[in-house]
C-alpha positions as a Markdown table, in Angstrom:
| # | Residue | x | y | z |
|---|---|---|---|---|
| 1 | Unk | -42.2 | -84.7 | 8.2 |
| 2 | Unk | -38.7 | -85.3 | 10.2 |
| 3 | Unk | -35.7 | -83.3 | 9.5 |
| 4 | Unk | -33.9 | -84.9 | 6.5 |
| 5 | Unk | -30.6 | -83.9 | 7.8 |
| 6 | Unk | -30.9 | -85.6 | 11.1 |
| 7 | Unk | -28.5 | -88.2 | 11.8 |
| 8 | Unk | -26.3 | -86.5 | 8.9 |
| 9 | Unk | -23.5 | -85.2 | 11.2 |
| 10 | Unk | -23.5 | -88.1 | 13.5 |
| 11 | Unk | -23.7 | -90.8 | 10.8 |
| 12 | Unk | -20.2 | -88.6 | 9.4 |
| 13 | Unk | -18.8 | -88.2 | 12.6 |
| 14 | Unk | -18.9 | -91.8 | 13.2 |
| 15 | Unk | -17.8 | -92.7 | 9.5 |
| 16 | Unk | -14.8 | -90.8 | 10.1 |
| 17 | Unk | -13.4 | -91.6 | 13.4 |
| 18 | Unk | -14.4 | -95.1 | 13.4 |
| 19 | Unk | -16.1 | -95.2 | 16.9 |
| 20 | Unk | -19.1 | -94.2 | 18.9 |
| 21 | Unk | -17.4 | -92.8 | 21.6 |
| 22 | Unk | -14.8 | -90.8 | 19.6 |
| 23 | Unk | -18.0 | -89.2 | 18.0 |
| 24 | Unk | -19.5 | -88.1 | 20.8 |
| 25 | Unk | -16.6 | -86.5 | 21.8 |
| 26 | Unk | -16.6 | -85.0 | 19.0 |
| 27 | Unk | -19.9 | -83.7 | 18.7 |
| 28 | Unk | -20.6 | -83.0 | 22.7 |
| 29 | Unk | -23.5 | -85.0 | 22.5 |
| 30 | Unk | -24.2 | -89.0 | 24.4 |
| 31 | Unk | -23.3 | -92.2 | 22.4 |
| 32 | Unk | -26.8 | -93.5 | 22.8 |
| 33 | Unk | -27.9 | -90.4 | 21.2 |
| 34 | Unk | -25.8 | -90.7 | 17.9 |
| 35 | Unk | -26.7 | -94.9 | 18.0 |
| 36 | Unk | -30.5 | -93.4 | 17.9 |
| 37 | Unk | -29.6 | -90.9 | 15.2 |
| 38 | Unk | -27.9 | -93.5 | 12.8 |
| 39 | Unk | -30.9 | -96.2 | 13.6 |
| 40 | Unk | -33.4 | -93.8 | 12.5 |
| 41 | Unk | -31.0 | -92.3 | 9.9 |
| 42 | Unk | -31.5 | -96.2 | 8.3 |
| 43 | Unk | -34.9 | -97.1 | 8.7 |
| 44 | Unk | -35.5 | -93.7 | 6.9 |
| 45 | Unk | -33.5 | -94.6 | 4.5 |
| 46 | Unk | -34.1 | -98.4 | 4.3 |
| 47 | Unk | -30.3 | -99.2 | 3.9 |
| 48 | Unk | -27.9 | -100.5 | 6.3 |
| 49 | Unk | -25.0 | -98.1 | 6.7 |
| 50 | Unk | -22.8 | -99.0 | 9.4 |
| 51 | Unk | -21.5 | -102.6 | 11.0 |
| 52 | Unk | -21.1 | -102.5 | 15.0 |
| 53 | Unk | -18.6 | -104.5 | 17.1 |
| 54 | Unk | -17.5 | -104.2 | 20.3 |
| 55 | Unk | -14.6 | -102.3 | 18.9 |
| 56 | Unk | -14.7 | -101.4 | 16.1 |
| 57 | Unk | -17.9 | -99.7 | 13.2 |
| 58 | Unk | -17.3 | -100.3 | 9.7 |
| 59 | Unk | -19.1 | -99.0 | 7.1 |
| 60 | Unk | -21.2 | -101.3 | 4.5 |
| 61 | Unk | -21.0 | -100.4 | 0.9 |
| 62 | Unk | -24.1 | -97.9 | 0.8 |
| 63 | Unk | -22.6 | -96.3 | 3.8 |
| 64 | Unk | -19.5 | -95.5 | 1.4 |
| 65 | Unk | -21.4 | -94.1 | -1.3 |
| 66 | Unk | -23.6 | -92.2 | 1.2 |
| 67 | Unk | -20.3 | -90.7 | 3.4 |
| 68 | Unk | -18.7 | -89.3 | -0.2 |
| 69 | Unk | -22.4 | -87.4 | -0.5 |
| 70 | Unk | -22.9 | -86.1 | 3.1 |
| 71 | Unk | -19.4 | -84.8 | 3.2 |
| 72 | Unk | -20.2 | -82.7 | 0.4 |
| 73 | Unk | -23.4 | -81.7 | 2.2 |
| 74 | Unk | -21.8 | -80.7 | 5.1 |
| 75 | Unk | -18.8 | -78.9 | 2.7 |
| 76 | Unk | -21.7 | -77.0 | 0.9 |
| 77 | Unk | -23.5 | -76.1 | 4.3 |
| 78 | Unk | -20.3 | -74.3 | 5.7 |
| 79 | Unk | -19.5 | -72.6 | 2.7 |
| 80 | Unk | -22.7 | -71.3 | 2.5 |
| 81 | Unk | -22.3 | -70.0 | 6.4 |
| 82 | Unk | -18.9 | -68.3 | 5.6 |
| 83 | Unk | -20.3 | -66.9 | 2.9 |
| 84 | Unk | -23.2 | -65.2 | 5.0 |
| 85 | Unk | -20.3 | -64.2 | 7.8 |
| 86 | Unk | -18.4 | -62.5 | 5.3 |
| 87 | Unk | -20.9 | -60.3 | 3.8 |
| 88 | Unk | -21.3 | -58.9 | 7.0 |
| 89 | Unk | -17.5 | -58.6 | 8.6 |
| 90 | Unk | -15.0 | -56.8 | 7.5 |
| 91 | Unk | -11.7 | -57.2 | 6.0 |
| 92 | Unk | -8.9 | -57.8 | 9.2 |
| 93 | Unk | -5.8 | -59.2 | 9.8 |
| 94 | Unk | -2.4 | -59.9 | 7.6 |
| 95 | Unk | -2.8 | -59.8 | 4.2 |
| 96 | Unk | 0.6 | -60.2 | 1.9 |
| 97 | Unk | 1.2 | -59.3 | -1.3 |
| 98 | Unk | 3.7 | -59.1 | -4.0 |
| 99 | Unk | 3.7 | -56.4 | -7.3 |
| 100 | Unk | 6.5 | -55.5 | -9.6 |
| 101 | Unk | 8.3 | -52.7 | -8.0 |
| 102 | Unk | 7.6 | -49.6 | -10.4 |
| 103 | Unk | 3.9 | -50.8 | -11.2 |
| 104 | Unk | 3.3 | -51.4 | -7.3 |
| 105 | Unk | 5.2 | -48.1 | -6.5 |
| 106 | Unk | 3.1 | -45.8 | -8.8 |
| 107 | Unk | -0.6 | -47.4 | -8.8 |
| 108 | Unk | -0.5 | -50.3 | -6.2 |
| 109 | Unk | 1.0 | -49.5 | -3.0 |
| 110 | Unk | -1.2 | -45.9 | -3.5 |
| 111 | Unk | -5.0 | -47.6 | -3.9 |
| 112 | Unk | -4.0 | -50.2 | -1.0 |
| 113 | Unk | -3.0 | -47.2 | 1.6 |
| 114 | Unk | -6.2 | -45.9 | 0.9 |
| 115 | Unk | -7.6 | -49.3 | 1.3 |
| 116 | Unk | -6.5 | -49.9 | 4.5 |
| 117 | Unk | -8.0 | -46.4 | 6.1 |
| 118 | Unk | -11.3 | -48.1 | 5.5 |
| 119 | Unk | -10.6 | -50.9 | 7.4 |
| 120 | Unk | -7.9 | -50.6 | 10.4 |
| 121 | Unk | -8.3 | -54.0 | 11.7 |
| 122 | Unk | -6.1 | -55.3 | 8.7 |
| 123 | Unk | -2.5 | -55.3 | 7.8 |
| 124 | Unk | -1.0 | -55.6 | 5.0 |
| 125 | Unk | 2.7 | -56.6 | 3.8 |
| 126 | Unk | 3.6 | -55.7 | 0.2 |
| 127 | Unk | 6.8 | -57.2 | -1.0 |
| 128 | Unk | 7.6 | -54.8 | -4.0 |
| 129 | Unk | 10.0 | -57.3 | -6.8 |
| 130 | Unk | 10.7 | -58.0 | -10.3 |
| 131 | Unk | 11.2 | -61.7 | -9.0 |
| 132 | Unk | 8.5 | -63.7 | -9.8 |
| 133 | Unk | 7.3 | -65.1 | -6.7 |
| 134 | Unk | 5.8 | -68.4 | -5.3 |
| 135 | Unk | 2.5 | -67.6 | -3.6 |
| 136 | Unk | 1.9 | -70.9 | -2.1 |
| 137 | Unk | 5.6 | -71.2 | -1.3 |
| 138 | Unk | 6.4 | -68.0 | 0.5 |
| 139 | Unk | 3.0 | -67.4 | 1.8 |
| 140 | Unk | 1.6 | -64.9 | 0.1 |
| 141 | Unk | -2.0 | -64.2 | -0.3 |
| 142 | Unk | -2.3 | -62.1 | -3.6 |
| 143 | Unk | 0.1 | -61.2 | -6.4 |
| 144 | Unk | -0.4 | -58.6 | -8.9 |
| 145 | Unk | 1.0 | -59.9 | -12.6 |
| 146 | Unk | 1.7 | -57.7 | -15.7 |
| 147 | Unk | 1.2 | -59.3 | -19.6 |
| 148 | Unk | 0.7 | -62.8 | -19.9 |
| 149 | Unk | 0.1 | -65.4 | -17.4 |
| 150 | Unk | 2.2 | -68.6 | -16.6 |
| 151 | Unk | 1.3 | -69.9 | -13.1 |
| 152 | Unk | -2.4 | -72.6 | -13.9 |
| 153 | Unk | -2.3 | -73.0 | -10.3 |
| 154 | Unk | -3.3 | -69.6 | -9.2 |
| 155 | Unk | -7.1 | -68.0 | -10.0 |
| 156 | Unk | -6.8 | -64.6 | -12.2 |
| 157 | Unk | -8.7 | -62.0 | -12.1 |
| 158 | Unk | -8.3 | -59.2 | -14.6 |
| 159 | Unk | -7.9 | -55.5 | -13.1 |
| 160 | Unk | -7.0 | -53.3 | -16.3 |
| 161 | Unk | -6.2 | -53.3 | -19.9 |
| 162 | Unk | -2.3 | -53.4 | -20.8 |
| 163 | Unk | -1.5 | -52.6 | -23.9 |
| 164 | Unk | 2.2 | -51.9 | -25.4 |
| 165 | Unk | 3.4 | -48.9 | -27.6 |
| 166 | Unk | 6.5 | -48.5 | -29.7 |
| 167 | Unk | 7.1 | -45.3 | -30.0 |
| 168 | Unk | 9.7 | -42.8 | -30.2 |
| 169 | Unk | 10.5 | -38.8 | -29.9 |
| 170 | Unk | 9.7 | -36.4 | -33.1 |
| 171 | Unk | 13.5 | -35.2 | -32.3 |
| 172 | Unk | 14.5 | -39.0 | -33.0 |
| 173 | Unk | 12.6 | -39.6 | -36.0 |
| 174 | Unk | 13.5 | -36.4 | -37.6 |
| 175 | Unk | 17.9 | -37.3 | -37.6 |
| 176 | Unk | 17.2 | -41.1 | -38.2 |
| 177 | Unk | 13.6 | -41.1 | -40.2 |
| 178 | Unk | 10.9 | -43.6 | -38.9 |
| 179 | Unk | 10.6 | -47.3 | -39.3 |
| 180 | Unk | 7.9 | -47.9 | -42.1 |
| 181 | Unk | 8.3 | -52.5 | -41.5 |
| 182 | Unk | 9.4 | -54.5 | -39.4 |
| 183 | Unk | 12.4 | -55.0 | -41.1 |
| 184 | Unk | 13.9 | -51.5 | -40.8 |
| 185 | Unk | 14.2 | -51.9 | -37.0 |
| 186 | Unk | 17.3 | -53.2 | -37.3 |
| 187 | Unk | 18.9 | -50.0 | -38.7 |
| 188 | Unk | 17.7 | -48.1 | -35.3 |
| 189 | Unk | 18.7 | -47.9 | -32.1 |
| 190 | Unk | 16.2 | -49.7 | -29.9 |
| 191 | Unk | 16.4 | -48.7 | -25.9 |
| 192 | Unk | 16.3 | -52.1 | -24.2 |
| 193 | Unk | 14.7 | -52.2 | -20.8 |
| 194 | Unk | 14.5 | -55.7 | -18.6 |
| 195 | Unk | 14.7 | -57.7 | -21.8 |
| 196 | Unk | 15.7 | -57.5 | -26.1 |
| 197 | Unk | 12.9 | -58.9 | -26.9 |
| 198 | Unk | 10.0 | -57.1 | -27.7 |
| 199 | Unk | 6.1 | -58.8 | -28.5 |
| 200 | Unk | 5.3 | -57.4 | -32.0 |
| 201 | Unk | 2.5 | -58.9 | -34.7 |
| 202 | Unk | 2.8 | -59.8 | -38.0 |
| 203 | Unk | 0.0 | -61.0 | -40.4 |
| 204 | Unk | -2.6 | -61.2 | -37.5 |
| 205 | Unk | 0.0 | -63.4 | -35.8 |
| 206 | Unk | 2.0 | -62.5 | -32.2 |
| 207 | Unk | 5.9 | -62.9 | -32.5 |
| 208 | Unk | 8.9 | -61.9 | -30.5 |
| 209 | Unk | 11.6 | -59.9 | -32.3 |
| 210 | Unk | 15.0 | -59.1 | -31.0 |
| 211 | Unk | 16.2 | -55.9 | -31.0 |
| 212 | Unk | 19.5 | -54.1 | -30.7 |
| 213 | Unk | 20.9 | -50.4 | -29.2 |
| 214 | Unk | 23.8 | -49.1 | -27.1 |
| 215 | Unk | 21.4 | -48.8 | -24.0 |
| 216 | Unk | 20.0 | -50.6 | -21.5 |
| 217 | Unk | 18.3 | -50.0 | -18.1 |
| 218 | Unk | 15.9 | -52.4 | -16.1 |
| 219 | Unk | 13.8 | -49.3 | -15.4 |
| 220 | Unk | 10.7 | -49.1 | -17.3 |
| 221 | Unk | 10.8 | -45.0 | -16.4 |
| 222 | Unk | 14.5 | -44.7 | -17.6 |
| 223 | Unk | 13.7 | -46.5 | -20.9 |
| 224 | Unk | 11.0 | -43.5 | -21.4 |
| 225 | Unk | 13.4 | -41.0 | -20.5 |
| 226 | Unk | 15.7 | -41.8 | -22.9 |
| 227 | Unk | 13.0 | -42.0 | -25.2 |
| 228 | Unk | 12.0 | -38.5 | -24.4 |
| 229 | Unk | 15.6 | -37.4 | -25.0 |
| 230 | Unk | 15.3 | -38.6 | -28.2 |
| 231 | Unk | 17.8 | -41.7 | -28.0 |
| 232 | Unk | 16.3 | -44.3 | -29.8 |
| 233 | Unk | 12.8 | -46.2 | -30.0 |
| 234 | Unk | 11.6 | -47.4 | -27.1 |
| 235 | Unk | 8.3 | -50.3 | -26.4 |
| 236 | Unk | 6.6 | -50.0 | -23.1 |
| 237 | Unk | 3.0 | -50.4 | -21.7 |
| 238 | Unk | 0.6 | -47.6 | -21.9 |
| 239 | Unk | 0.5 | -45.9 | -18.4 |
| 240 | Unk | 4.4 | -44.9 | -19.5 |
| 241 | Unk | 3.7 | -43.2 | -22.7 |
| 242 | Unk | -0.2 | -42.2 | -23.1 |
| 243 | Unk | 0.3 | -38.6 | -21.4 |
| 244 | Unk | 3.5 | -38.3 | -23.9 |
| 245 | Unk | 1.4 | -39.7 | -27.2 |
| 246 | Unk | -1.1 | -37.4 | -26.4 |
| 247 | Unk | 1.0 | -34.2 | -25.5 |
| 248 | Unk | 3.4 | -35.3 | -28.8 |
| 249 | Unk | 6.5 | -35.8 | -27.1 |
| 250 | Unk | 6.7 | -39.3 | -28.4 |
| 251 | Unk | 4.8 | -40.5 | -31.7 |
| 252 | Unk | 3.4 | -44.4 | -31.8 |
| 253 | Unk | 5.6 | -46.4 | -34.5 |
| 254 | Unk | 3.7 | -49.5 | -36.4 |
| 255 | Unk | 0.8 | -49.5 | -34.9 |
| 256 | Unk | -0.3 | -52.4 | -37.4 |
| 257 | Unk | 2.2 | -54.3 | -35.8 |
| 258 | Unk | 1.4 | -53.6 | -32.1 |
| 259 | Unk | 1.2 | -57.0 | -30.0 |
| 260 | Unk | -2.4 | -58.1 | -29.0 |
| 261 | Unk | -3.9 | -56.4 | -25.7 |
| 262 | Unk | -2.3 | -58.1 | -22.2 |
| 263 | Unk | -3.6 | -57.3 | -18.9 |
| 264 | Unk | -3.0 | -56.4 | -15.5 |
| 265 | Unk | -3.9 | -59.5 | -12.9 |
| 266 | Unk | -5.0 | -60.1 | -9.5 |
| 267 | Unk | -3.7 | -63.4 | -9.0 |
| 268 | Unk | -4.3 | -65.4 | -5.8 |
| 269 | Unk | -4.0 | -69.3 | -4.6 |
| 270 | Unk | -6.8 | -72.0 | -5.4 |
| 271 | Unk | -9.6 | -71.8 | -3.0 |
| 272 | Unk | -13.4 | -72.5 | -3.1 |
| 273 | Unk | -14.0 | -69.2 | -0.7 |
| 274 | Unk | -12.1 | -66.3 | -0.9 |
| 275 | Unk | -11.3 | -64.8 | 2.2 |
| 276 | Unk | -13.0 | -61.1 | 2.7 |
| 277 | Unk | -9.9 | -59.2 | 3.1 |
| 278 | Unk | -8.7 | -60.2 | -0.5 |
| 279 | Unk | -11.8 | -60.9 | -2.2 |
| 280 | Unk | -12.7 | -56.6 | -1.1 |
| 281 | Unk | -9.0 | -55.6 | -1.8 |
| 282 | Unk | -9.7 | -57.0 | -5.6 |
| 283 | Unk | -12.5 | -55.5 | -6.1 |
| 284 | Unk | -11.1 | -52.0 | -4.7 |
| 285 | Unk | -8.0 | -52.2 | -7.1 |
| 286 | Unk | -9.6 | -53.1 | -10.0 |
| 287 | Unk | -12.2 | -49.8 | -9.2 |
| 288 | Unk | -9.3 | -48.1 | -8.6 |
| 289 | Unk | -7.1 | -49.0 | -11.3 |
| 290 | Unk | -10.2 | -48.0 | -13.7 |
| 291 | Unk | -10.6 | -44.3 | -12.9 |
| 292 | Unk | -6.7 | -43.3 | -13.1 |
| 293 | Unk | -6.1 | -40.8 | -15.8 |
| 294 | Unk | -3.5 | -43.9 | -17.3 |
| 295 | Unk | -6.5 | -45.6 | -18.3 |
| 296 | Unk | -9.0 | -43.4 | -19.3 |
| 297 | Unk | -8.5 | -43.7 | -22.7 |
| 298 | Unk | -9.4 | -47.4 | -22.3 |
């Protein structure tokens, strides 16, 4: 039985330059020896595929159909070498990155130091920002997203649970009492971080409430230290205030009301093969990311 795939890459080579001697070039192989290839390619399978001229090859309408198919072939076939490749090499040279700047100081930045001891042939650029960057636009190979996504363009993959707490100091509660609805938030001074509105539920539903107070601080860690101080009430994500739940320095406020679970992301442009360096890197935080005390309770 002959090799189906010969004549495959010539027949494509040809197809897509237009000219015998072009895909020879292109190939490193004799003209004759792709006109051989193609004329056996279509006796096999008893359809014409290409017209000849002196100048110029054209391709018939079965040759159309059958150049969409073969350049899938030969798609599939590479994809299936690079996969093999990468099993076997190892994670090397730039990789960039973006992360908030407190999440990527505390958990990020730490798992991808230790990261890159296991593998010295890479490098790695993390732009730390609260800016929501482009990744296609500034170049970036992975971004690491808080709460909800935005960007369809970008493949997700989830790294850890995120869930958010309102919650506030026993000092607190004991001068101003504690909220028992919704409604009573208003009477207390809420500590604002990066925005006044907070993600609560209502009736099985997810709303956004504003909120009011006489502080504010972009900082998610100054918004819990105020909280500890016993300012006001205060809503941020769990790796802030789990060690202070559990120890009792701060007390969890209408829990029936806490917004539905969010999630920490991997996010990282559209491609059908992953390159090692991130696809290993992914994998490593999301390991990571699972055996900090922060999310043990999880």
């Amino acid at each position: 039985m002959s090799n189906r795939w010969e004549g495959i890459d010539e027949f494509v080579a040809v197809a897509e330059s237009g000219q015998f001697t072009a895909a020879a070039e292109r190939l490193g192989i004799s003209s004759s020896h792709i006109s051989r290839q193609i004329a056996r390619l279509e006796e096999r399978l008893q359809t014409r595929l290409l017209y000849r001229s002196t100048r110029r090859v054209t391709l018939s309408e079965a040759g159309q159909t059958f150049l969409q198919h073969c350049q899938r072939l030969q798609d599939g076939r590479e994809e299936a070498l690079r996969a093999m490749g990468d099993l076997a090499s190892e994670p090397k040279g730039l990789l960039r990155m973006t992360c908030a700047v407190a999440y990527g100081e505390r958990f990020i930045v730490p798992l991808v130091t230790r990261f890159m001891a296991l593998y010295p042939q890479l490098r790695v650029e993390v732009e730390l920002s609260n800016r929501t960057l482009d990744l296609l636009h500034e170049g970036m190979d992975l971004a690491i997203r808080l709460g909800r996504l935005q960007d369809s363009r970008l493949v997700a993959t989830r790294l850890a649970p995120r869930r958010m707490f309102l919650c506030a100091s026993p000092g607190y509660l004991e001068r101003y009492g504690r909220p028992h609805s919704l409604s009573e938030l208003a009477r207390h001074n809420c500590l604002i971080g990066s925005s006044d509105i907070w993600a609560l539920k209502q009736d099985g539903r997810e709303f956004s409430q504003r909120v009011q107070g006489n502080w504010r601080c972009n900082s998610g860690q100054a918004v819990l230290d105020a909280a500890l101080q016993g300012m006001g009430l205060c809503q941020l994500p769990d790796y802030y205030v789990l060690e202070h739940l559990n120890s009792g320095a701060l007390v969890s406020l209408l829990e029936a009301h806490q917004p539905p679970n969010t999630a920490v992301w991997a996010l990282y442009p559209q491609q059908r093969h992953l390159s090692p360096k991130v696809r290993r890197l992914v994998d490593y935080l999301k390991q990571g990311l699972g055996q900090l005390p922060e999310y043990a309770s999880h």
